[in-house]
PDB file of C-alpha atoms and ligand atoms in Angstrom:
ATOM      1  CA  SER J  13      21.014  -4.392   5.010  1.00 39.00           C
ATOM      2  CA  TYR J  14      23.751  -4.448   2.264  1.00 39.00           C
ATOM      3  CA  HIS J  15      25.881  -6.937   4.359  1.00 41.00           C
ATOM      4  CA  SER J  16      23.041  -9.438   5.214  1.00 42.00           C
ATOM      5  CA  SER J  17      21.940  -9.345   1.555  1.00 44.00           C
ATOM      6  CA  ARG J  18      25.435 -10.149   0.502  1.00 45.00           C
ATOM      7  CA  ARG J  19      25.539 -12.976   2.837  1.00 40.00           C
ATOM      8  CA  LEU J  20      22.325 -14.414   1.610  1.00 39.00           C
ATOM      9  CA  GLN J  21      23.505 -14.246  -1.954  1.00 44.00           C
ATOM     10  CA  ALA J  22      26.687 -16.130  -1.071  1.00 41.00           C
ATOM     11  CA  LYS J  23      24.575 -18.736   0.614  1.00 42.00           C
ATOM     12  CA  ASN J  24      22.425 -19.037  -2.473  1.00 46.00           C
ATOM     13  CA  ARG J  25      25.096 -19.666  -4.977  1.00 48.00           C
ATOM     14  CA  PRO J  26      24.390 -22.838  -6.936  1.00 46.00           C
ATOM     15  CA  THR J  27      25.979 -25.797  -5.299  1.00 43.00           C
ATOM     16  CA  SER J  28      28.028 -28.436  -7.359  1.00 44.00           C
ATOM     17  CA  THR J  29      24.846 -30.396  -7.804  1.00 45.00           C
ATOM     18  CA  GLY J  30      23.352 -27.264  -9.453  1.00 46.00           C
ATOM     19  CA  MET J  31      20.146 -27.801  -7.552  1.00 48.00           C
ATOM     20  CA  ALA J  32      19.873 -24.624  -5.392  1.00 48.00           C
ATOM     21  CA  ALA J  33      18.141 -21.631  -6.711  1.00 47.00           C
ATOM     22  CA  SER J  34      20.589 -18.957  -7.258  1.00 78.00           C
ATOM     23  CA  GLY J  35      18.466 -15.947  -7.670  1.00 95.00           C
ATOM     24  CA  PHE J  36      16.726 -13.941  -4.896  1.00 97.00           C
ATOM     25  CA  VAL J  37      13.556 -11.962  -4.597  1.00 98.00           C
ATOM     26  CA  TYR J  38      13.054  -8.925  -2.450  1.00 98.00           C
ATOM     27  CA  LEU J  39       9.438  -8.278  -1.960  1.00 98.00           C
ATOM     28  CA  VAL J  40       9.554  -4.578  -1.278  1.00 98.00           C
ATOM     29  CA  GLY J  41       6.943  -2.086  -0.181  1.00 98.00           C
ATOM     30  CA  ALA J  42       7.212   1.184  -1.795  1.00 97.00           C
ATOM     31  CA  GLY J  43       4.984   3.055   0.624  1.00 97.00           C
ATOM     32  CA  PRO J  44       2.103   5.290  -0.257  1.00 96.00           C
ATOM     33  CA  GLY J  45       3.736   7.349  -3.023  1.00 94.00           C
ATOM     34  CA  ASP J  46       6.029   9.963  -1.467  1.00 94.00           C
ATOM     35  CA  PRO J  47       9.596   8.733  -2.350  1.00 95.00           C
ATOM     36  CA  GLU J  48      10.839   9.889   0.857  1.00 94.00           C
ATOM     37  CA  MET J  49       8.531   7.339   2.644  1.00 96.00           C
ATOM     38  CA  LEU J  50      10.639   4.414   1.297  1.00 97.00           C
ATOM     39  CA  THR J  51      12.815   2.650   3.840  1.00 98.00           C
ATOM     40  CA  VAL J  52      16.438   2.776   3.554  1.00 97.00           C
ATOM     41  CA  LYS J  53      16.299  -0.991   3.151  1.00 98.00           C
ATOM     42  CA  ALA J  54      13.961  -0.515   0.040  1.00 98.00           C
ATOM     43  CA  VAL J  55      16.208   2.014  -1.471  1.00 97.00           C
ATOM     44  CA  ASN J  56      19.265  -0.285  -0.989  1.00 98.00           C
ATOM     45  CA  ALA J  57      17.430  -3.159  -2.851  1.00 98.00           C
ATOM     46  CA  LEU J  58      16.398  -0.910  -5.561  1.00 97.00           C
ATOM     47  CA  GLN J  59      19.947   0.025  -6.138  1.00 96.00           C
ATOM     48  CA  GLN J  60      21.339  -3.478  -5.900  1.00 96.00           C
ATOM     49  CA  CYS J  61      18.735  -5.443  -7.884  1.00 97.00           C
ATOM     50  CA  ASP J  62      19.238  -6.408 -11.584  1.00 97.00           C
ATOM     51  CA  LEU J  63      15.492  -6.857 -12.268  1.00 98.00           C
ATOM     52  CA  LEU J  64      12.517  -4.774 -11.191  1.00 98.00           C
ATOM     53  CA  VAL J  65       8.963  -6.127 -11.337  1.00 97.00           C
ATOM     54  CA  TYR J  66       6.448  -3.336 -10.317  1.00 96.00           C
ATOM     55  CA  ASP J  67       2.921  -2.395 -10.592  1.00 90.00           C
ATOM     56  CA  ARG J  68       0.550   0.506 -10.828  1.00 89.00           C
ATOM     57  CA  LEU J  69       0.813   2.060  -7.379  1.00 86.00           C
ATOM     58  CA  VAL J  70       4.452   2.728  -7.681  1.00 91.00           C
ATOM     59  CA  SER J  71       5.308   6.411  -8.682  1.00 89.00           C
ATOM     60  CA  LYS J  72       7.664   7.695 -11.308  1.00 90.00           C
ATOM     61  CA  GLU J  73       9.814   9.325  -8.712  1.00 92.00           C
ATOM     62  CA  ILE J  74      10.392   5.975  -7.090  1.00 95.00           C
ATOM     63  CA  LEU J  75      11.067   4.365 -10.395  1.00 95.00           C
ATOM     64  CA  ALA J  76      13.696   7.056 -10.975  1.00 94.00           C
ATOM     65  CA  LEU J  77      15.709   5.720  -8.073  1.00 96.00           C
ATOM     66  CA  VAL J  78      16.341   2.417  -9.966  1.00 97.00           C
ATOM     67  CA  PRO J  79      19.639   2.412 -11.867  1.00 97.00           C
ATOM     68  CA  GLU J  80      19.190   2.584 -15.750  1.00 96.00           C
ATOM     69  CA  HIS J  81      20.961  -0.710 -16.417  1.00 96.00           C
ATOM     70  CA  VAL J  82      18.278  -2.520 -14.448  1.00 97.00           C
ATOM     71  CA  ASP J  83      15.646  -4.394 -16.321  1.00 97.00           C
ATOM     72  CA  LYS J  84      12.121  -3.477 -15.560  1.00 96.00           C
ATOM     73  CA  ILE J  85       8.878  -5.471 -16.120  1.00 96.00           C
ATOM     74  CA  TYR J  86       5.628  -3.715 -15.447  1.00 94.00           C
ATOM     75  CA  VAL J  87       2.818  -6.182 -14.290  1.00 94.00           C
ATOM     76  CA  GLY J  88       0.025  -3.736 -13.421  1.00 86.00           C
ATOM     77  CA  LYS J  89      -3.000  -2.472 -15.203  1.00 66.00           C
ATOM     78  CA  ARG J  90      -2.638  -0.145 -18.107  1.00 60.00           C
ATOM     79  CA  CYS J  91      -5.343   1.777 -20.001  1.00 58.00           C
ATOM     80  CA  GLY J  92      -8.004  -0.566 -18.744  1.00 60.00           C
ATOM     81  CA  GLU J  93      -6.286  -3.538 -20.032  1.00 66.00           C
ATOM     82  CA  PRO J  94      -6.493  -6.419 -17.500  1.00 68.00           C
ATOM     83  CA  SER J  95      -3.515  -6.785 -15.363  1.00 72.00           C
ATOM     84  CA  LEU J  96      -1.498  -9.944 -15.430  1.00 83.00           C
ATOM     85  CA  LYS J  97      -2.910 -12.721 -13.500  1.00 88.00           C
ATOM     86  CA  GLN J  98      -1.294 -13.387 -10.127  1.00 91.00           C
ATOM     87  CA  ASP J  99      -0.102 -16.754 -11.555  1.00 93.00           C
ATOM     88  CA  GLU J 100       1.692 -15.153 -14.235  1.00 94.00           C
ATOM     89  CA  ILE J 101       3.363 -12.772 -11.926  1.00 95.00           C
ATOM     90  CA  ASN J 102       4.452 -15.512  -9.681  1.00 96.00           C
ATOM     91  CA  GLN J 103       5.880 -17.301 -12.826  1.00 96.00           C
ATOM     92  CA  ILE J 104       7.756 -14.278 -13.728  1.00 97.00           C
ATOM     93  CA  LEU J 105       9.408 -14.125 -10.388  1.00 97.00           C
ATOM     94  CA  VAL J 106      10.098 -17.865 -10.207  1.00 97.00           C
ATOM     95  CA  SER J 107      11.593 -18.159 -13.600  1.00 96.00           C
ATOM     96  CA  PHE J 108      13.877 -15.146 -13.532  1.00 97.00           C
ATOM     97  CA  ALA J 109      15.072 -16.105  -9.962  1.00 97.00           C
ATOM     98  CA  GLN J 110      15.917 -19.576 -11.347  1.00 96.00           C
ATOM     99  CA  LEU J 111      17.938 -17.721 -14.052  1.00 96.00           C
ATOM    100  CA  GLY J 112      19.969 -16.280 -11.126  1.00 97.00           C
ATOM    101  CA  ARG J 113      18.481 -12.796 -11.273  1.00 97.00           C
ATOM    102  CA  LYS J 114      18.474 -10.521  -8.191  1.00 98.00           C
ATOM    103  CA  ILE J 115      14.775  -9.301  -8.342  1.00 98.00           C
ATOM    104  CA  VAL J 116      13.053  -6.553  -6.611  1.00 98.00           C
ATOM    105  CA  ARG J 117       9.198  -7.170  -6.574  1.00 98.00           C
ATOM    106  CA  LEU J 118       8.014  -3.600  -5.852  1.00 97.00           C
ATOM    107  CA  LYS J 119       4.553  -2.910  -4.647  1.00 96.00           C
ATOM    108  CA  GLY J 120       2.586   0.078  -3.349  1.00 96.00           C
ATOM    109  CA  GLY J 121       2.266   0.436   0.435  1.00 97.00           C
ATOM    110  CA  ASP J 122       3.353  -2.747   2.315  1.00 98.00           C
ATOM    111  CA  PRO J 123       3.550  -6.190   0.519  1.00 97.00           C
ATOM    112  CA  PHE J 124       1.723  -7.959   3.298  1.00 98.00           C
ATOM    113  CA  ILE J 125      -1.272  -5.585   3.599  1.00 98.00           C
ATOM    114  CA  PHE J 126      -3.563  -6.236   0.646  1.00 96.00           C
ATOM    115  CA  GLY J 127      -0.680  -6.533  -1.499  1.00 94.00           C
ATOM    116  CA  ARG J 128      -0.614 -10.294  -2.350  1.00 94.00           C
ATOM    117  CA  GLY J 129       2.940 -10.503  -0.962  1.00 96.00           C
ATOM    118  CA  GLY J 130       1.908 -13.607   0.867  1.00 97.00           C
ATOM    119  CA  GLU J 131       0.843 -15.382  -2.231  1.00 96.00           C
ATOM    120  CA  GLU J 132       4.079 -14.403  -4.121  1.00 97.00           C
ATOM    121  CA  ALA J 133       6.185 -15.629  -1.113  1.00 98.00           C
ATOM    122  CA  LEU J 134       4.292 -18.955  -1.144  1.00 98.00           C
ATOM    123  CA  ALA J 135       5.054 -19.425  -4.815  1.00 97.00           C
ATOM    124  CA  LEU J 136       8.786 -18.612  -4.133  1.00 98.00           C
ATOM    125  CA  VAL J 137       8.966 -21.061  -1.226  1.00 97.00           C
ATOM    126  CA  GLU J 138       7.226 -23.733  -3.457  1.00 97.00           C
ATOM    127  CA  HIS J 139      10.188 -23.427  -5.824  1.00 97.00           C
ATOM    128  CA  ASN J 140      12.878 -23.175  -3.082  1.00 96.00           C
ATOM    129  CA  ILE J 141      13.722 -19.674  -3.984  1.00 97.00           C
ATOM    130  CA  HIS J 142      15.242 -17.437  -1.263  1.00 97.00           C
ATOM    131  CA  TYR J 143      13.455 -14.142  -0.646  1.00 98.00           C
ATOM    132  CA  CYS J 144      13.042 -11.283   1.936  1.00 97.00           C
ATOM    133  CA  VAL J 145      10.299  -9.028   2.689  1.00 98.00           C
ATOM    134  CA  VAL J 146      11.055  -5.269   3.042  1.00 98.00           C
ATOM    135  CA  PRO J 147       8.136  -3.533   4.706  1.00 98.00           C
ATOM    136  CA  GLY J 148       6.531  -0.366   3.428  1.00 98.00           C
ATOM    137  CA  ILE J 149       4.392   2.279   4.943  1.00 98.00           C
ATOM    138  CA  THR J 150       0.858   1.056   4.329  1.00 98.00           C
ATOM    139  CA  ALA J 151      -1.709   3.459   2.950  1.00 98.00           C
ATOM    140  CA  ALA J 152      -3.648   3.682   6.185  1.00 98.00           C
ATOM    141  CA  ILE J 153      -0.389   4.878   8.103  1.00 98.00           C
ATOM    142  CA  GLY J 154       0.796   7.198   5.235  1.00 98.00           C
ATOM    143  CA  CYS J 155      -2.635   8.807   4.658  1.00 98.00           C
ATOM    144  CA  ALA J 156      -3.264   9.222   8.404  1.00 98.00           C
ATOM    145  CA  ALA J 157       0.044  11.146   8.828  1.00 97.00           C
ATOM    146  CA  SER J 158      -0.323  13.321   5.928  1.00 95.00           C
ATOM    147  CA  CYS J 159      -3.974  14.231   6.462  1.00 96.00           C
ATOM    148  CA  ALA J 160      -3.513  14.604  10.318  1.00 97.00           C
ATOM    149  CA  ILE J 161      -5.984  11.898  11.425  1.00 98.00           C
ATOM    150  CA  PRO J 162      -4.519   9.788  14.111  1.00 98.00           C
ATOM    151  CA  LEU J 163      -5.712   6.269  13.806  1.00 98.00           C
ATOM    152  CA  THR J 164      -5.675   5.719  17.565  1.00 97.00           C
ATOM    153  CA  HIS J 165      -5.996   8.451  20.117  1.00 97.00           C
ATOM    154  CA  ARG J 166      -6.302   8.232  23.818  1.00 96.00           C
ATOM    155  CA  GLU J 167      -9.978   8.108  25.044  1.00 94.00           C
ATOM    156  CA  VAL J 168     -11.237   8.281  21.319  1.00 94.00           C
ATOM    157  CA  ALA J 169      -9.954   5.069  19.695  1.00 95.00           C
ATOM    158  CA  ARG J 170      -8.312   2.132  21.157  1.00 92.00           C
ATOM    159  CA  SER J 171      -7.717   0.106  18.110  1.00 93.00           C
ATOM    160  CA  VAL J 172      -7.729   0.305  14.414  1.00 95.00           C
ATOM    161  CA  THR J 173      -8.990  -2.224  11.872  1.00 93.00           C
ATOM    162  CA  LEU J 174      -7.813  -2.431   8.252  1.00 95.00           C
ATOM    163  CA  VAL J 175     -10.409  -4.022   5.934  1.00 92.00           C
ATOM    164  CA  THR J 176     -10.752  -4.431   2.236  1.00 92.00           C
ATOM    165  CA  GLY J 177     -13.979  -2.816   0.741  1.00 89.00           C
ATOM    166  CA  THR J 178     -14.055  -5.470  -2.031  1.00 84.00           C
ATOM    167  CA  VAL J 179     -15.739  -8.011   0.232  1.00 64.00           C
ATOM    168  CA  VAL J 180     -18.835  -5.986   0.218  1.00 59.00           C
ATOM    169  CA  THR J 181     -21.082  -8.365  -1.653  1.00 61.00           C
ATOM    170  CA  GLY J 182     -24.206  -9.864  -0.229  1.00 59.00           C
ATOM    171  CA  SER J 183     -23.771  -9.922   3.540  1.00 63.00           C
ATOM    172  CA  LEU J 184     -21.787  -7.327   5.293  1.00 68.00           C
ATOM    173  CA  PRO J 185     -19.368  -8.076   8.083  1.00 72.00           C
ATOM    174  CA  ALA J 186     -20.498  -6.691  11.559  1.00 75.00           C
ATOM    175  CA  TRP J 187     -18.407  -3.563  11.102  1.00 78.00           C
ATOM    176  CA  SER J 188     -20.963  -1.621  13.206  1.00 79.00           C
ATOM    177  CA  ALA J 189     -19.683  -3.361  16.271  1.00 79.00           C
ATOM    178  CA  ILE J 190     -16.329  -2.198  15.387  1.00 76.00           C
ATOM    179  CA  VAL J 191     -17.040   1.516  14.901  1.00 77.00           C
ATOM    180  CA  GLU J 192     -19.493   1.536  17.846  1.00 76.00           C
ATOM    181  CA  ALA J 193     -16.844   0.220  20.196  1.00 79.00           C
ATOM    182  CA  GLY J 194     -14.721   3.376  19.636  1.00 84.00           C
ATOM    183  CA  GLN J 195     -12.459   1.803  17.087  1.00 91.00           C
ATOM    184  CA  THR J 196     -11.187   3.155  13.750  1.00 96.00           C
ATOM    185  CA  LEU J 197     -12.013   1.296  10.686  1.00 95.00           C
ATOM    186  CA  VAL J 198     -10.077   1.862   7.415  1.00 96.00           C
ATOM    187  CA  PHE J 199     -11.202   0.596   4.088  1.00 96.00           C
ATOM    188  CA  TYR J 200      -8.735  -0.142   1.322  1.00 96.00           C
ATOM    189  CA  MET J 201     -10.230  -0.413  -2.255  1.00 94.00           C
ATOM    190  CA  GLY J 202     -13.608   0.719  -0.790  1.00 93.00           C
ATOM    191  CA  LEU J 203     -14.522   3.559  -3.008  1.00 94.00           C
ATOM    192  CA  GLU J 204     -16.464   1.524  -5.543  1.00 92.00           C
ATOM    193  CA  SER J 205     -18.355  -0.125  -2.691  1.00 92.00           C
ATOM    194  CA  ALA J 206     -19.204   3.345  -0.940  1.00 95.00           C
ATOM    195  CA  ARG J 207     -22.890   2.678  -1.406  1.00 93.00           C
ATOM    196  CA  ALA J 208     -22.845  -0.857   0.075  1.00 91.00           C
ATOM    197  CA  ILE J 209     -20.624   0.318   2.992  1.00 92.00           C
ATOM    198  CA  GLU J 210     -22.902   3.384   3.714  1.00 94.00           C
ATOM    199  CA  GLN J 211     -26.183   1.455   3.481  1.00 92.00           C
ATOM    200  CA  GLY J 212     -24.811  -1.624   5.281  1.00 89.00           C
ATOM    201  CA  LEU J 213     -23.603   0.344   8.292  1.00 91.00           C
ATOM    202  CA  LEU J 214     -26.668   2.563   8.452  1.00 92.00           C
ATOM    203  CA  GLY J 215     -28.693  -0.716   8.222  1.00 90.00           C
ATOM    204  CA  GLN J 216     -26.647  -2.135  11.079  1.00 89.00           C
ATOM    205  CA  GLY J 217     -27.603   0.983  13.238  1.00 90.00           C
ATOM    206  CA  VAL J 218     -24.549   3.159  12.935  1.00 92.00           C
ATOM    207  CA  ARG J 219     -25.681   7.035  13.132  1.00 93.00           C
ATOM    208  CA  ALA J 220     -25.954   8.982  10.005  1.00 96.00           C
ATOM    209  CA  ASP J 221     -23.534  11.701  11.132  1.00 96.00           C
ATOM    210  CA  PHE J 222     -20.786   9.143  11.972  1.00 96.00           C
ATOM    211  CA  PRO J 223     -17.392  10.750  10.861  1.00 97.00           C
ATOM    212  CA  VAL J 224     -15.859   9.511   7.691  1.00 98.00           C
ATOM    213  CA  ALA J 225     -12.896  10.844   5.681  1.00 98.00           C
ATOM    214  CA  ILE J 226     -11.783   9.920   2.156  1.00 98.00           C
ATOM    215  CA  VAL J 227      -8.198  10.553   1.404  1.00 98.00           C
ATOM    216  CA  THR J 228      -7.111  10.419  -2.282  1.00 97.00           C
ATOM    217  CA  GLN J 229      -3.505  10.089  -3.653  1.00 96.00           C
ATOM    218  CA  GLY J 230      -2.272  10.218   0.016  1.00 96.00           C
ATOM    219  CA  SER J 231       1.342  11.498   0.628  1.00 95.00           C
ATOM    220  CA  THR J 232       1.636  12.801  -2.964  1.00 93.00           C
ATOM    221  CA  PRO J 233       1.362  16.545  -3.938  1.00 92.00           C
ATOM    222  CA  GLU J 234      -2.174  15.718  -5.314  1.00 94.00           C
ATOM    223  CA  GLN J 235      -3.460  14.410  -1.956  1.00 96.00           C
ATOM    224  CA  LYS J 236      -6.980  15.599  -1.054  1.00 96.00           C
ATOM    225  CA  THR J 237      -8.903  14.757   2.023  1.00 97.00           C
ATOM    226  CA  TYR J 238     -12.713  14.980   2.077  1.00 98.00           C
ATOM    227  CA  VAL J 239     -14.269  14.946   5.518  1.00 98.00           C
ATOM    228  CA  THR J 240     -17.776  13.804   5.483  1.00 98.00           C
ATOM    229  CA  THR J 241     -20.336  11.573   7.384  1.00 97.00           C
ATOM    230  CA  LEU J 242     -21.645   8.117   6.795  1.00 96.00           C
ATOM    231  CA  ALA J 243     -24.859   9.316   5.356  1.00 97.00           C
ATOM    232  CA  THR J 244     -23.120  11.271   2.632  1.00 98.00           C
ATOM    233  CA  LEU J 245     -20.373   8.671   2.033  1.00 98.00           C
ATOM    234  CA  GLU J 246     -21.730   7.582  -1.206  1.00 97.00           C
ATOM    235  CA  LYS J 247     -22.402  11.046  -2.547  1.00 97.00           C
ATOM    236  CA  THR J 248     -18.917  12.161  -1.694  1.00 97.00           C
ATOM    237  CA  ALA J 249     -17.406   9.060  -3.472  1.00 97.00           C
ATOM    238  CA  VAL J 250     -19.456   9.442  -6.569  1.00 96.00           C
ATOM    239  CA  ALA J 251     -18.360  13.163  -6.990  1.00 96.00           C
ATOM    240  CA  LEU J 252     -14.582  11.930  -6.821  1.00 95.00           C
ATOM    241  CA  LYS J 253     -15.347  10.214 -10.231  1.00 89.00           C
ATOM    242  CA  GLY J 254     -12.982   7.415  -9.722  1.00 89.00           C
ATOM    243  CA  VAL J 255      -9.912   9.474  -8.426  1.00 94.00           C
ATOM    244  CA  SER J 256      -7.447   6.733  -7.435  1.00 94.00           C
ATOM    245  CA  PRO J 257      -6.131   5.457  -5.131  1.00 96.00           C
ATOM    246  CA  ALA J 258      -8.417   6.406  -2.419  1.00 97.00           C
ATOM    247  CA  LEU J 259      -8.832   5.358   1.262  1.00 98.00           C
ATOM    248  CA  ILE J 260     -11.733   5.619   3.558  1.00 98.00           C
ATOM    249  CA  ILE J 261     -11.173   6.269   7.342  1.00 98.00           C
ATOM    250  CA  MET J 262     -14.137   5.962   9.600  1.00 96.00           C
ATOM    251  CA  GLY J 263     -14.281   6.833  13.282  1.00 96.00           C
ATOM    252  CA  GLU J 264     -14.396   9.542  15.899  1.00 96.00           C
ATOM    253  CA  VAL J 265     -10.634  10.174  15.268  1.00 97.00           C
ATOM    254  CA  VAL J 266     -11.637  11.809  12.015  1.00 98.00           C
ATOM    255  CA  LYS J 267     -12.994  14.796  14.015  1.00 97.00           C
ATOM    256  CA  LEU J 268      -9.534  15.490  15.409  1.00 98.00           C
ATOM    257  CA  ARG J 269      -8.295  16.594  11.936  1.00 97.00           C
ATOM    258  CA  GLU J 270     -10.149  19.920  12.235  1.00 97.00           C
ATOM    259  CA  ARG J 271      -7.795  21.014  14.944  1.00 97.00           C
ATOM    260  CA  LEU J 272      -4.784  19.107  13.881  1.00 96.00           C
ATOM    261  CA  LYS J 273      -4.571  20.371  10.517  1.00 94.00           C
ATOM    262  CA  THR J 274      -4.288  23.982  11.557  1.00 93.00           C
ATOM    263  CA  THR J 275      -0.482  24.067  11.555  1.00 92.00           C
ATOM    264  CA  LEU J 276       0.127  20.801   9.530  1.00 90.00           C
ATOM    265  CA  ALA J 277       2.857  21.391   7.088  1.00 84.00           C
ATOM    266  CA  ALA J 278       3.883  18.923   4.278  1.00 68.00           C
ATOM    267  CA  VAL J 279       7.515  18.582   4.261  1.00 61.00           C
ATOM    268  CA  ALA J 280       8.101  18.295   0.525  1.00 55.00           C
ATOM    269  CA  PRO J 281      10.933  16.357  -1.041  1.00 48.00           C
ATOM    270  CA  MET J 282      14.084  18.387  -0.479  1.00 44.00           C
ATOM    271  CA  ALA J 283      12.574  20.007   2.586  1.00 47.00           C
ATOM    272  CA  ASN J 284      10.485  22.843   1.286  1.00 45.00           C
ATOM    273  CA  ALA J 285       7.703  23.050   3.642  1.00 42.00           C
ATOM    274  CA  SER J 286       4.304  24.030   2.237  1.00 48.00           C
ATOM    275  CA  PHE J 287       0.850  24.163   3.849  1.00 45.00           C
ATOM    276  CA  VAL J 288      -1.636  21.407   2.936  1.00 47.00           C
ATOM    277  CA  ASN J 289      -4.451  22.345   5.380  1.00 44.00           C
ATOM    278  CA  GLU J 290      -6.997  22.486   2.510  1.00 45.00           C
TER     279      GLU J 290
HETATM  280  N1  SAH N 312      -0.302  -2.826  -0.325  1.00 95.87           N
HETATM  281  C1  SAH N 312      -0.975  -1.648  -0.268  1.00 95.87           C
HETATM  282  C2  SAH N 312      -2.521  -1.625  -0.639  1.00 95.87           C
HETATM  283  C3  SAH N 312      -2.828  -2.151  -1.918  1.00 95.87           C
HETATM  284  S1  SAH N 312      -4.573  -2.242  -2.186  1.00 95.87           S
HETATM  285  C4  SAH N 312      -0.790  -0.825   0.944  1.00 95.87           C
HETATM  286  O1  SAH N 312      -0.187  -1.348   1.962  1.00 95.87           O
HETATM  287  O2  SAH N 312      -1.033   0.388   1.041  1.00 95.87           O
HETATM  288  C5  SAH N 312      -4.837  -0.775  -3.122  1.00 95.87           C
HETATM  289  C6  SAH N 312      -5.563   0.223  -2.072  1.00 95.87           C
HETATM  290  O3  SAH N 312      -4.745   0.864  -1.133  1.00 95.87           O
HETATM  291  C7  SAH N 312      -6.297   1.304  -3.035  1.00 95.87           C
HETATM  292  O4  SAH N 312      -7.392   0.963  -3.495  1.00 95.87           O
HETATM  293  C8  SAH N 312      -6.364   2.303  -1.838  1.00 95.87           C
HETATM  294  O5  SAH N 312      -7.438   2.091  -0.976  1.00 95.87           O
HETATM  295  C9  SAH N 312      -5.213   2.105  -0.993  1.00 95.87           C
HETATM  296  N2  SAH N 312      -4.120   3.126  -1.254  1.00 95.87           N
HETATM  297  C10 SAH N 312      -2.752   2.758  -1.687  1.00 95.87           C
HETATM  298  N3  SAH N 312      -2.103   3.817  -1.655  1.00 95.87           N
HETATM  299  C11 SAH N 312      -2.967   4.962  -1.447  1.00 95.87           C
HETATM  300  C12 SAH N 312      -2.624   6.334  -1.297  1.00 95.87           C
HETATM  301  N4  SAH N 312      -1.497   6.954  -1.704  1.00 95.87           N
HETATM  302  N5  SAH N 312      -3.758   7.102  -0.997  1.00 95.87           N
HETATM  303  C13 SAH N 312      -4.856   6.559  -0.799  1.00 95.87           C
HETATM  304  N6  SAH N 312      -5.269   5.337  -0.708  1.00 95.87           N
HETATM  305  C14 SAH N 312      -4.046   4.512  -1.145  1.00 95.87           C
END
């Protein structure tokens, strides 16, 4: 909150020895895209910082909430150029914090879910820099809400597992055990591995018509939901031609969408409700 962050800053002021780090880093989750899915704490941090370090998954609408006088550093991928290495991003955070800057490091979704927030926090700790973590709505939660797929549901799914699709090289983890036990499986960064995921799970004996949904640009006005099956996961993914970001949700809960989408309305920014049951 405003008051606690003021307190922390006061505590952080350089001591007479000049040894204490005077800056501060907020590791902030921006949520899945819809600016109204920011937390109040995130908005406060955006308005109180003097330096913003942000990446690709942060929308224009959210950047527009940052006051003009705030310096902004983009550290994400642009036009196919490689993004800054994690070490370089850590270095930016550390050196500006050491200069006494009040930094918001803004990331898509939640900083601690496939967001490398832990790595950045470790770098800050290593340099004795004070920081806090402002959680964000992670893609799985945001997409589930805006496409009407409950990630758990009584008597359908008793748990949900978030995995990264990028580990799909060589041997596949035993995901079949997860989905067959009536759990929901959500893949981040999984679209490029759609083939490996499909073949791996079919190979592990999961049935061909196992329910799968792909949600692209979740929570934004461009959101699309594709309901398919395990056997046609790759085909559906290829047809999307790299639309990004995209999330894969697998499990019996996907079937609930058919009924739940019927009266689902998107509450657009400024509260103009519109139907999204496409
Ligand atoms: N820290 C982020 C995840 C970063 S990894 C979070 O908590 O959400 C990037 C992956 O997140 C993408 O490949 C995609 O799978 C997923 N993702 C992020 N935002 C999304 C969105 N609005 N719609 C669909 N998938 C999204």
